[in-house]
Coordinates of C-alpha atoms in Angstrom, one line a residue:
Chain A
X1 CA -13.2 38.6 -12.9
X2 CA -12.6 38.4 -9.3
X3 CA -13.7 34.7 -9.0
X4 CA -11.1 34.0 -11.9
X5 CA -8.5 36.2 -9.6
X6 CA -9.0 34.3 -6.6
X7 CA -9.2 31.1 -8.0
X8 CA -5.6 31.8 -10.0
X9 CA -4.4 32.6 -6.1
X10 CA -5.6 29.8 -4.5
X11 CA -3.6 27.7 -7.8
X12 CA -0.9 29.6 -7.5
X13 CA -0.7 29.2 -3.9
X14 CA -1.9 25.4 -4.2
X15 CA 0.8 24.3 -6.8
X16 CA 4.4 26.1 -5.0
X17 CA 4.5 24.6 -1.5
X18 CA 5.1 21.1 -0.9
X19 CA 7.4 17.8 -1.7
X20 CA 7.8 15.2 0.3
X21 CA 11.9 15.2 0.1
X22 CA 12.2 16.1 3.5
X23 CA 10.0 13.3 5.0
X24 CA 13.3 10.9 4.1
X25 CA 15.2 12.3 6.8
X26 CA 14.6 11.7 10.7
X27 CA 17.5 13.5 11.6
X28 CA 17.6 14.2 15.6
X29 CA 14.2 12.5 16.6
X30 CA 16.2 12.4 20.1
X31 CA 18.4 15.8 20.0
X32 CA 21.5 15.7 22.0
X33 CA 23.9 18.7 23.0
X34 CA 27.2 16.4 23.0
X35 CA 27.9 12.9 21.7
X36 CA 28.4 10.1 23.9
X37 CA 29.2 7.2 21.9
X38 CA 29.4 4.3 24.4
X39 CA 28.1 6.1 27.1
X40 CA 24.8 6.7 25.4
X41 CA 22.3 5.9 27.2
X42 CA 19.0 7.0 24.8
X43 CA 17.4 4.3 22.0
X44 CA 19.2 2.3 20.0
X45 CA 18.7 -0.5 17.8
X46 CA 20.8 -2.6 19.5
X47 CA 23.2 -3.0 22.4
X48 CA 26.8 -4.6 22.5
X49 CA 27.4 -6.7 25.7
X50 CA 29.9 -4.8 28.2
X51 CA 32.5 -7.2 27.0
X52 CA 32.6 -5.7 23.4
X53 CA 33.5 -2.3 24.6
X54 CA 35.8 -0.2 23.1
X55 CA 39.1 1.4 24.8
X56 CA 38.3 5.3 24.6
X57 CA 42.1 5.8 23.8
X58 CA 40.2 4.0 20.0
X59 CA 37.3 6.0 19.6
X60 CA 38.4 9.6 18.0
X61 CA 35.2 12.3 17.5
X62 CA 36.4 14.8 15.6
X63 CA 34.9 17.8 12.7
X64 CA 35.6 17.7 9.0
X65 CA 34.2 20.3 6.5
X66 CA 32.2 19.3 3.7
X67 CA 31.4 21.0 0.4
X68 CA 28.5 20.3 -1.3
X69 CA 28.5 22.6 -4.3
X70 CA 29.8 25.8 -2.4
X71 CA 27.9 25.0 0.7
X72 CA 30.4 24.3 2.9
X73 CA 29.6 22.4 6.4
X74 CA 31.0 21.4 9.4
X75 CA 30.2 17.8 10.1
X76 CA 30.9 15.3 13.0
X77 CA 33.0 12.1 11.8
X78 CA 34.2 9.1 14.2
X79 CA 36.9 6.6 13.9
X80 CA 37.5 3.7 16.2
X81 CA 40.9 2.4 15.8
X82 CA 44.0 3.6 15.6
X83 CA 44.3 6.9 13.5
X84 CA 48.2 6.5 12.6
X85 CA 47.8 2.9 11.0
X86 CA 45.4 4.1 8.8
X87 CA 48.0 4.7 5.8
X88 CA 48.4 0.7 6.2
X89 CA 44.5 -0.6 7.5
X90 CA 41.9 -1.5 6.4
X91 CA 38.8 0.8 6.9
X92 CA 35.2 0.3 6.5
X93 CA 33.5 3.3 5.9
X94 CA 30.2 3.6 7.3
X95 CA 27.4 5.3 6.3
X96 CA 24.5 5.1 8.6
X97 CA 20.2 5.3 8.3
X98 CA 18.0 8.0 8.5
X99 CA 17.6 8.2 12.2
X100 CA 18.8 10.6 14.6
X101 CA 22.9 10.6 14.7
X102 CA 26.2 9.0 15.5
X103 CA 25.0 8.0 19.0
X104 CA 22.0 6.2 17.9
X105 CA 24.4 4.2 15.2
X106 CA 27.2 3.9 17.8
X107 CA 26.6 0.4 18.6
X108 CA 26.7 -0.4 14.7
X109 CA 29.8 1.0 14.2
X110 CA 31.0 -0.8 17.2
X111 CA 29.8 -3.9 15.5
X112 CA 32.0 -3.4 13.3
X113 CA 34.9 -2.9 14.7
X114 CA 35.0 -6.4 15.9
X115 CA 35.1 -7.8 12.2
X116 CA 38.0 -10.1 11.9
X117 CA 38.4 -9.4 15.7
X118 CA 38.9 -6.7 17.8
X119 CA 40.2 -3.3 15.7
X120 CA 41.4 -5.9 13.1
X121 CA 39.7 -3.1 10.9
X122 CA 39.4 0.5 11.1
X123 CA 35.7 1.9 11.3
X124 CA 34.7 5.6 9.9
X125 CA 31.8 6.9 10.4
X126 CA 30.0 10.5 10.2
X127 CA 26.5 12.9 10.8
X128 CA 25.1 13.9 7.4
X129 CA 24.7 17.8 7.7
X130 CA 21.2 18.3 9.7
X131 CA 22.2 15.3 11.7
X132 CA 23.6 15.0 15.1
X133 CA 25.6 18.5 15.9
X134 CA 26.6 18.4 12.4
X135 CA 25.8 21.7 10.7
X136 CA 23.0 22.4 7.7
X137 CA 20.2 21.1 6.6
X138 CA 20.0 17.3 4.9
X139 CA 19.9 17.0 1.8
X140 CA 20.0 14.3 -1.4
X141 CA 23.8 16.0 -2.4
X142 CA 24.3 16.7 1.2
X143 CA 24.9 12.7 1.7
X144 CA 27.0 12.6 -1.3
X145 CA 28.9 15.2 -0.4
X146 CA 29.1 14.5 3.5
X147 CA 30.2 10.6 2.8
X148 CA 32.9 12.3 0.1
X149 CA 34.0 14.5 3.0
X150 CA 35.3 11.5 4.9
X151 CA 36.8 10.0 2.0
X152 CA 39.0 12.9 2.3
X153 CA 39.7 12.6 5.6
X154 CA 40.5 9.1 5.1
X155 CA 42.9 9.9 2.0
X156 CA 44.5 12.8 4.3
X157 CA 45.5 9.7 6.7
X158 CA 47.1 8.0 3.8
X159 CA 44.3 5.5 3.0
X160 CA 44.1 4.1 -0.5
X161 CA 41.3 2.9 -3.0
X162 CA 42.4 -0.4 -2.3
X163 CA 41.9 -0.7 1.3
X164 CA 38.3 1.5 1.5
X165 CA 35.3 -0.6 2.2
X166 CA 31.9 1.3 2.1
X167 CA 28.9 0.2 3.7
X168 CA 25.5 1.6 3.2
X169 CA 22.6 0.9 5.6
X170 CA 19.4 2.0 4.7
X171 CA 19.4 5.4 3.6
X172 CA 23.2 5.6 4.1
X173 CA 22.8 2.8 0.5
X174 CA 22.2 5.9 -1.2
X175 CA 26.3 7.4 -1.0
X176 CA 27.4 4.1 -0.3
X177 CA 26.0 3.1 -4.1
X178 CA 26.4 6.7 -5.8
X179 CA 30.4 7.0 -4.5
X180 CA 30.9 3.7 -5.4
X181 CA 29.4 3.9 -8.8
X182 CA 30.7 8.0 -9.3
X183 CA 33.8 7.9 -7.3
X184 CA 35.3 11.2 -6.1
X185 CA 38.2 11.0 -3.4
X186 CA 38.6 7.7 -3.0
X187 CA 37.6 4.7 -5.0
X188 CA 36.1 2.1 -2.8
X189 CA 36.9 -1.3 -3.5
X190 CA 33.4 -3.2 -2.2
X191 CA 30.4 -2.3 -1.3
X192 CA 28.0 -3.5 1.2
X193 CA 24.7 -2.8 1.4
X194 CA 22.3 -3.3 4.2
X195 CA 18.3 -2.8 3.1
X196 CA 19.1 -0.9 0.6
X197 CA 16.3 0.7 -1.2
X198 CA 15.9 0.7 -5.2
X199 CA 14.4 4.4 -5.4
X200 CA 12.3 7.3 -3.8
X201 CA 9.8 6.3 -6.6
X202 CA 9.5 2.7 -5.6
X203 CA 8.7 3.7 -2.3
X204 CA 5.8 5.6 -3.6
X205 CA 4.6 3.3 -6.1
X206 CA 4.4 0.8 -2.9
X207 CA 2.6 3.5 -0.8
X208 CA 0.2 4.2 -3.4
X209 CA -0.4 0.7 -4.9
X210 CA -0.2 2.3 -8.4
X211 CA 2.8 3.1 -10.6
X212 CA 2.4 6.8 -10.8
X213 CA 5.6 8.7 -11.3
X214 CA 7.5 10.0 -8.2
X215 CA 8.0 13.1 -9.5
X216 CA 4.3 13.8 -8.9
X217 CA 5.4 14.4 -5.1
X218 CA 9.2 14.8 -4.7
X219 CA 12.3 16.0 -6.3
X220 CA 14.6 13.4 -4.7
X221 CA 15.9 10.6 -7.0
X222 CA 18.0 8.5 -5.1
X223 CA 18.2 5.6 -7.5
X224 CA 19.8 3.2 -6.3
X225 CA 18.8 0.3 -8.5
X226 CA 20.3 2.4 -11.4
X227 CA 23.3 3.0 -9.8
X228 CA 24.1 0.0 -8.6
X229 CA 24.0 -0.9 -12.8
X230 CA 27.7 1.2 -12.4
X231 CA 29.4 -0.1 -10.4
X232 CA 31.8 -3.1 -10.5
X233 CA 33.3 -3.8 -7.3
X234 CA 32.7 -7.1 -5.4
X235 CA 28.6 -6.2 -3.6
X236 CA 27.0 -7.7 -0.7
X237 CA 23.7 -7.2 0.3
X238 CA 22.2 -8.3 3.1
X239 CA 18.1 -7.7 4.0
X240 CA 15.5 -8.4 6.2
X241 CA 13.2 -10.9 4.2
X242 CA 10.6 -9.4 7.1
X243 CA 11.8 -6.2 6.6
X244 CA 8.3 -3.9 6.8
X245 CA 10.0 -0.3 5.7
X246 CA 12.0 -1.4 2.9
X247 CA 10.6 -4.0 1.4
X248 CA 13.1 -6.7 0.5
X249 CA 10.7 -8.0 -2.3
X250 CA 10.5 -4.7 -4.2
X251 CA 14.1 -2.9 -3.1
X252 CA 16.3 -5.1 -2.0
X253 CA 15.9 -7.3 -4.7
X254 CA 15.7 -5.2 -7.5
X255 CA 19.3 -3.8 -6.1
X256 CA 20.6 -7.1 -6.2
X257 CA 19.4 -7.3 -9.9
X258 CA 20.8 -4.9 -11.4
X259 CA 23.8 -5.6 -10.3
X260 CA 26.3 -6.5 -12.9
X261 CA 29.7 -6.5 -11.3
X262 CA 32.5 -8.8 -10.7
X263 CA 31.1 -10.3 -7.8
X264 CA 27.9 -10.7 -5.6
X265 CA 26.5 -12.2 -2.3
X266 CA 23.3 -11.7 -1.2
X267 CA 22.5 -12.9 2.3
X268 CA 18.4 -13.0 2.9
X269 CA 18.0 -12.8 6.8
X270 CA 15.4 -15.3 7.9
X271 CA 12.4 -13.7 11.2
X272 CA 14.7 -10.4 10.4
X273 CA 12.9 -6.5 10.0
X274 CA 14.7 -2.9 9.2
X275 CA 17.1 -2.7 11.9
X276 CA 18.0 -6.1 13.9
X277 CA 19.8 -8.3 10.6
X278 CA 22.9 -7.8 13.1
X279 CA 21.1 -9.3 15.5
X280 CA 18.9 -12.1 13.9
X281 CA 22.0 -13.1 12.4
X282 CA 23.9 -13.2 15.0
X283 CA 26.9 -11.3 15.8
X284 CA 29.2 -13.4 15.2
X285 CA 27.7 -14.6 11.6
X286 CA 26.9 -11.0 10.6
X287 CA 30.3 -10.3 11.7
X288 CA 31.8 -13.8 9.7
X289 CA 30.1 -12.8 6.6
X290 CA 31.6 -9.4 6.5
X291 CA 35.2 -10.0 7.3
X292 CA 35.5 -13.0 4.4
X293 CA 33.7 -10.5 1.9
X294 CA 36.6 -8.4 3.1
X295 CA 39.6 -11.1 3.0
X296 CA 37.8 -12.2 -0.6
X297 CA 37.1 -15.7 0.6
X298 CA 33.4 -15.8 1.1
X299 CA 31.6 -18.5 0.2
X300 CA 28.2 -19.3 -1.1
X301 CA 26.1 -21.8 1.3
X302 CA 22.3 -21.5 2.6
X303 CA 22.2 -18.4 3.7
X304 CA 24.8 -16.7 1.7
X305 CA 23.8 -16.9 -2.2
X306 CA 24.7 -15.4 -5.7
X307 CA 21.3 -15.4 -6.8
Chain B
X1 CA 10.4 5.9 10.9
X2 CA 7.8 5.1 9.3
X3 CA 5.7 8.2 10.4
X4 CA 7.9 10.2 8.2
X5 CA 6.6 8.5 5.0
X6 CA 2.9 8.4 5.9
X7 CA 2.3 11.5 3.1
X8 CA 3.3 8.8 0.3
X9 CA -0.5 7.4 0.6
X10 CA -1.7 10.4 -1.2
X11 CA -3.1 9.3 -4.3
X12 CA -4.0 5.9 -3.5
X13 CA -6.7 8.0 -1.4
X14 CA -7.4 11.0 -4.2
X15 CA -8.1 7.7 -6.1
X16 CA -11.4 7.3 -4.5
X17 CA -13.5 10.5 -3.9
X18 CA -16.6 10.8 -3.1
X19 CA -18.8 11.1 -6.9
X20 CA -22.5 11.3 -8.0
X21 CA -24.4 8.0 -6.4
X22 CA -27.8 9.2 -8.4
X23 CA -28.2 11.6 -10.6
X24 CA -29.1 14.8 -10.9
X25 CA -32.0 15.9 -12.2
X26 CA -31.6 18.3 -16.0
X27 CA -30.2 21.5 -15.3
X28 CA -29.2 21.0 -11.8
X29 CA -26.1 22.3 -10.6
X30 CA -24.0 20.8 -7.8
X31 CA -21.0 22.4 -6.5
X32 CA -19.5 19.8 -4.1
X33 CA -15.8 19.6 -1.6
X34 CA -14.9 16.6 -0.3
X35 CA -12.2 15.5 2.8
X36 CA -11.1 12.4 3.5
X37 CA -8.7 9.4 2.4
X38 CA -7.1 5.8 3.9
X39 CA -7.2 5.2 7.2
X40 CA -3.1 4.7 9.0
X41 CA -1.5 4.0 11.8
X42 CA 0.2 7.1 12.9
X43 CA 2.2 6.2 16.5
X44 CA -0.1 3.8 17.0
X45 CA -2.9 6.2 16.9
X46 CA -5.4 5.2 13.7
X47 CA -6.1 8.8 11.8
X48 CA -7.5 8.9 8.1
X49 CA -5.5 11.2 5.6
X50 CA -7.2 14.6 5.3
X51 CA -7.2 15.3 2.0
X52 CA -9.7 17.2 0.0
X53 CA -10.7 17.8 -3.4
X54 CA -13.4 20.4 -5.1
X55 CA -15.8 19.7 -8.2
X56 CA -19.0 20.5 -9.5
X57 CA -21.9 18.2 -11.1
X58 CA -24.2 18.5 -13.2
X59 CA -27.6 16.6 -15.0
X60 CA -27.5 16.7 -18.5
X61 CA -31.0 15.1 -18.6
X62 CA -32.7 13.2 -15.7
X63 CA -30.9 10.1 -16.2
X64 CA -27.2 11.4 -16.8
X65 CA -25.4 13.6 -15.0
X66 CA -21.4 14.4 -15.7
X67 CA -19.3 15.3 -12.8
X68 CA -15.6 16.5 -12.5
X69 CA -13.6 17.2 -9.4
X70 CA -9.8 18.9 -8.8
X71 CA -7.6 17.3 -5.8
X72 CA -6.7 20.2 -4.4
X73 CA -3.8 18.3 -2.1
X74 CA -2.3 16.6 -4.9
X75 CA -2.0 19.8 -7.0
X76 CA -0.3 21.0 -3.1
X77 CA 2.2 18.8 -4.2
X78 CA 2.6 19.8 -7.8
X79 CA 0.5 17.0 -9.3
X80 CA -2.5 18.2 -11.2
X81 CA -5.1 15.7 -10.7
X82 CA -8.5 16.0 -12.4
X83 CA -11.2 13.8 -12.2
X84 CA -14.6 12.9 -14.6
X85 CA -17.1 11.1 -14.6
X86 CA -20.8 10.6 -15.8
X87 CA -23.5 8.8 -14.2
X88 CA -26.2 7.1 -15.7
X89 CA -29.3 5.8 -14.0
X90 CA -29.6 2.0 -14.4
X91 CA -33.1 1.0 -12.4
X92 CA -35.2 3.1 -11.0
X93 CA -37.3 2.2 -8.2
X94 CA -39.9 3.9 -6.0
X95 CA -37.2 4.6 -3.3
X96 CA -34.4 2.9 -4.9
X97 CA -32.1 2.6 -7.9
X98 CA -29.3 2.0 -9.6
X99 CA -26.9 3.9 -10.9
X100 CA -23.3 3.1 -12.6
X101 CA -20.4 5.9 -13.0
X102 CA -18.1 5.7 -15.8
X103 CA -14.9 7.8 -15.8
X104 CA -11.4 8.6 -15.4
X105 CA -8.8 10.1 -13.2
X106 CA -6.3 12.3 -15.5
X107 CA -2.7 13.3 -13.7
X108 CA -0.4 15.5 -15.2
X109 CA 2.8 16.3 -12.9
X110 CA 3.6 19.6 -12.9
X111 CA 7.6 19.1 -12.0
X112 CA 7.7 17.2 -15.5
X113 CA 5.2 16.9 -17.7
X114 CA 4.3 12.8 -17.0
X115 CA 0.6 12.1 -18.0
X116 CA -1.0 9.3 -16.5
X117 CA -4.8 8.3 -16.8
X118 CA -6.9 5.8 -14.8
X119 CA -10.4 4.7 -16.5
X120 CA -12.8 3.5 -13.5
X121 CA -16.6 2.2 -13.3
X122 CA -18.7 2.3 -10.4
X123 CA -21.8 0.4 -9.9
X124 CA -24.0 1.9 -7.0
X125 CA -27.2 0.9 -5.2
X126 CA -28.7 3.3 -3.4
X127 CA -32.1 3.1 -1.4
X128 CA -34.0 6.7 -0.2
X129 CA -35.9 6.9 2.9
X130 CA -37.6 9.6 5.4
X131 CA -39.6 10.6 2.2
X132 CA -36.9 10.2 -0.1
X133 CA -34.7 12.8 1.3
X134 CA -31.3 10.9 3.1
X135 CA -30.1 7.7 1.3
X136 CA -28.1 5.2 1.8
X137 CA -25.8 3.4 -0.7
X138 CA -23.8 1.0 -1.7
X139 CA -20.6 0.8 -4.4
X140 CA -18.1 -1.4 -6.4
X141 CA -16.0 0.8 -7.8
X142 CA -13.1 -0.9 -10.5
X143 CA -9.8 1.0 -11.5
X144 CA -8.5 -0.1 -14.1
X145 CA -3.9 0.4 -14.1
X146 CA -3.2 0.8 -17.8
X147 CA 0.5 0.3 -16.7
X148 CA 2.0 -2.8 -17.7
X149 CA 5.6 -1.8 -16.0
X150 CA 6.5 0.1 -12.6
X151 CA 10.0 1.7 -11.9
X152 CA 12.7 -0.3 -13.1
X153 CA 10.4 -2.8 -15.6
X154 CA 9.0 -4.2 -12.4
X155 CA 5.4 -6.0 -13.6
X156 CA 2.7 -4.4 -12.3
X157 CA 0.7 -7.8 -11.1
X158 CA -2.6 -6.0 -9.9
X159 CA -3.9 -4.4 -12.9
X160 CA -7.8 -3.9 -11.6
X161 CA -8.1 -2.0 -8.2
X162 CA -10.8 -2.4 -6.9
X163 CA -12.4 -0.1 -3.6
X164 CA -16.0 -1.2 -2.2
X165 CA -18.0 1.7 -0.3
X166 CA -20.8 2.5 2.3
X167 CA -22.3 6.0 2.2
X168 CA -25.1 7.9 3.3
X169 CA -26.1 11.2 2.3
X170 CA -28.1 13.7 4.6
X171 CA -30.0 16.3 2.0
X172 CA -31.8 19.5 3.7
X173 CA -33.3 21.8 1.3
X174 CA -30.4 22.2 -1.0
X175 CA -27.3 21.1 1.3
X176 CA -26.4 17.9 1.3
X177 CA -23.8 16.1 3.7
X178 CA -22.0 13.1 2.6
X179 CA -20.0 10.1 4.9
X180 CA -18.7 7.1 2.7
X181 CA -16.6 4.5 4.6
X182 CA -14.5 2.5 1.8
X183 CA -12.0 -0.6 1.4
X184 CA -9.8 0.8 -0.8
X185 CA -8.1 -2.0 -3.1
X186 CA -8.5 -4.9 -1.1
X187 CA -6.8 -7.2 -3.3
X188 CA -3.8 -5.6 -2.6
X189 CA -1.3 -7.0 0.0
X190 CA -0.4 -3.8 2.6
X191 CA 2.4 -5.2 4.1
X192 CA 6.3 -4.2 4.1
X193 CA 5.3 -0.7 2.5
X194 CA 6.2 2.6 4.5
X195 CA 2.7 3.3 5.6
X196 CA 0.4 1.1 8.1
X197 CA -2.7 0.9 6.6
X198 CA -5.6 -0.2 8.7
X199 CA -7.7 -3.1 7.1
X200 CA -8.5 -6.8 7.7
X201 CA -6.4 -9.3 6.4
X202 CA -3.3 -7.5 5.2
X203 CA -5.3 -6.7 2.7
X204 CA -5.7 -2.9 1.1
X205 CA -7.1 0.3 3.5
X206 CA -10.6 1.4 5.1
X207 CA -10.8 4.4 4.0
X208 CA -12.6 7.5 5.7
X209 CA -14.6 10.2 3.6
X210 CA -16.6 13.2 4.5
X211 CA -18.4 15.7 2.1
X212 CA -20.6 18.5 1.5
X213 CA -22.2 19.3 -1.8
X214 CA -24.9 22.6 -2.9
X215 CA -27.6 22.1 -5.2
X216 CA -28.3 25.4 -7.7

């Protein structure tokens, strides 16, 4: 009786600990205490030459709450450009990795802000809750709800569905896709997707080598290869064909699948990884490609392909 | 970032425990716990997954024995995860012999209720020495993947996994210690996954195992 007692324990015990939905999120791998944008000086993917520098009067830091459900948050969001033409910009809305926070992504965001020249668009971007100095803990409706949060903000400066660009990278494909497929405040009206991954399950039927469910280990979804299915606006993905974390064979491409919108480019980077497309593709390509996705005028060559 | 996903190799390593080389002989009793599982790169730093299992043997007559195991991490992660198997003496030698396992791991996730069942045979060689207590051995193990589809109607393209191993058991009196140093499915290509594996070629994991098992 007592061996049956324990052993029901040691089950009990066994079977109500652990997932694996946290091990998604990196958030603050390098903590900071305040933001520092340009003036960051800790690692980064990649830095802009001094000459792509932003005036300060452009870069605006500022808090926005966010409601996921009831659980309200106060998260960091950043726009560089000029907040009072918003009602009449363009804006891409950014919604960055895994990794750390704002500062980490800054030169990303900065990256884009150069599309179509200097400011030509304006660039939102935000800390998920958990990340940066943003309050709470991340979460799989935390990122839904934290990328709707700057939709409002967006809409409060008078932006419309028309004008709203979103752009996923990495785990940021997750509300990029999901608010773009199930839109809340604002309708975007294309997406972009950088490595995008096609679900929480395909990364553990890669791990494992077998296709076992991904519910054996987590609760997260994320399914972005089903969303994408929903959603209609003009899409283009970009991805490392040497990307080792998100596999461009079995993500990216299966993203790019399923797809059944109006429109899409896909734009394979040759020698690229994760985190340097920008960068293998050069700045000004990367930066080419984006801003005639944008204007509508992109065209299919070599690199850039519908297929 | 990749240190954050290093958990995700969980089964591929419960996939390949350590089980009964030569069998036992009728009416013995084994009780065994194993630790162990693929080897990764963690920072640089090469560490095998410590995961463990528990599970008991037992000889049904001198030539068959039937063993069955739980994997006590994967049921840490809501995943009950029971393995069987019997083993049946092929050859017998003086100080040698034979041996071929024939079983199956059965998962049943305890979030939802998804069943999934691998079938697997093992072929062993092993070869006794200091008067017949330690052995060595030597396995080809085969998984079979009864899956024809993955997540989104992906093809699965490898449907035979196979793991090759290198054991050696020390027995004293009725304890008996266990190392096995594997190549877990080596015809699989390791690259652009979340997890650094560490094996030749791009090719699969080594895998590390320790155990410890008590004869009744």
């Amino acid at each position: 009786m007592r061996i049956i007692f324990l052993f029901s324990v040691v089950v009990v015990f066994l079977t109500s600990c652990l997932k694996m939905d946290d091990f998604l999120y990196n958030p603050n791998e390098h903590p900071i205490d305040s933001y520092r944008l340009q003036n960051y000086t800790g690692e980064v993917e990649f830095r802009l030459p001094d000459s792509m520098a932003l005036a300060d009067s452009m870069i605006h830091l500022f808090t926005m709450m966010s409601n996921d459900q009831g659980d309200v948050k106060k998260i960091y969001g950043l726009y560089l450009g000029d907040i009072s033409k918003i009602a009449t910009d363009t804006v891409i809305l950014y919604c960055h990795g895994n990794k750390d926070h704002l500062d980490f992504y800054y030169p990303r965001a900065q990256l884009l802000a150069w599309v179509g020249g200097k400011h030509h668009y304006g660039v939102m971007t935000f800390d998920y809750r958990g990340f940066g100095l943003s309050e709470g803990k991340p979460s799989e409706s935390g990122l839904y709800a934290d990328a709707d949060a700057a939709m409002q903000w967006l809409k409060q400066k008078g932006l419309t569905s028309d004008r709203l660009m979103i752009y996923g990278f990495s785990m940021g494909t997750a509300p990029a896709t999901e608010l773009s497929a199930k839109p809340r405040s604002l309708t975007p009206s294309k997406i972009i997707l950088e490595a995008p991954f096609a679900s929480a399950e395909v990364f553990y039927q890669d791990a494992t080598g077998i296709a076992l469910p991904g519910s054996y280990v987590m609760e997260l979804k994320i399914d972005n290869a089903e969303e994408i299915k929903s959603v209609n606006q003009p899409f283009l993905w970009f991805h490392g064909i040497n990307d080792d974390f998100i596999s461009m064979k079995t993500h990216g491409e299966v993203v790019f699948k399923n797809y059944r919108g109006v429109k899409k480019y896909g734009v394979r980077t040759p020698g690229a990884n994760h985190s340097d497309i920008p960068v293998l593709l050069t700045y000004d390509k990367y930066r080419d490609i984006i801003h005639h996705f944008v204007v509508g005028d992109l065209q299919y060559d070599d690199l850039v392909k519908a297929q | 970032m990749h240190r954050y996903f290093i958990f995700l190799s969980l089964f591929l390593a419960s996939c390949a425990s350590i089980k009964t080389v030569e069998p036992l002989k009728k009416g013995e009793v084994k009780a065994t716990a194993d630790l162990g599982g693929p080897m990764i790169n963690f920072n640089g730093i090469p560490l095998f997954m410590p995961l463990t299992s528990i599970g008991s043997a037992m000889g049904i007559s001198d030539n068959v024995s039937v063993f069955a195991s739980i994997h006590t991490t994967s049921l840490m992660y809501k995943t009950f995860q029971l393995e069987t198997s019997a083993n049946t003496s092929l050859f017998r030698f003086d100080k040698s012999g034979f041996s071929a396992n024939w079983g199956a791991y059965t998962f049943c996730g305890l979030r939802e209720s998804k069943w999934a069942f691998y079938p697997y045979a093992d072929i062993n060689y092993y070869l006794h020495y200091n008067n017949k207590a330690h052995f060595a051995y030597f396995s080809f193990t085969s998984m079979m993947e009864l899956h024809r589809k993955k997540a989104f109607d992906e093809p699965v393209t490898k449907r035979i996994i196979p793991h090759l191993t290198l054991g050696h058991r020390w027995v004293k009196d009725n304890s008996e210690w266990g190392l096995e140093l594997k190549y877990l499915s080596f015809n699989k290509d390791n690259r652009n996954i979340v997890v650094d594996y560490i094996a030749p070629g791009n090719k699969g994991s080594f895998g590390f195992y320790l155990s410890y098992a008590k004869k009744f």
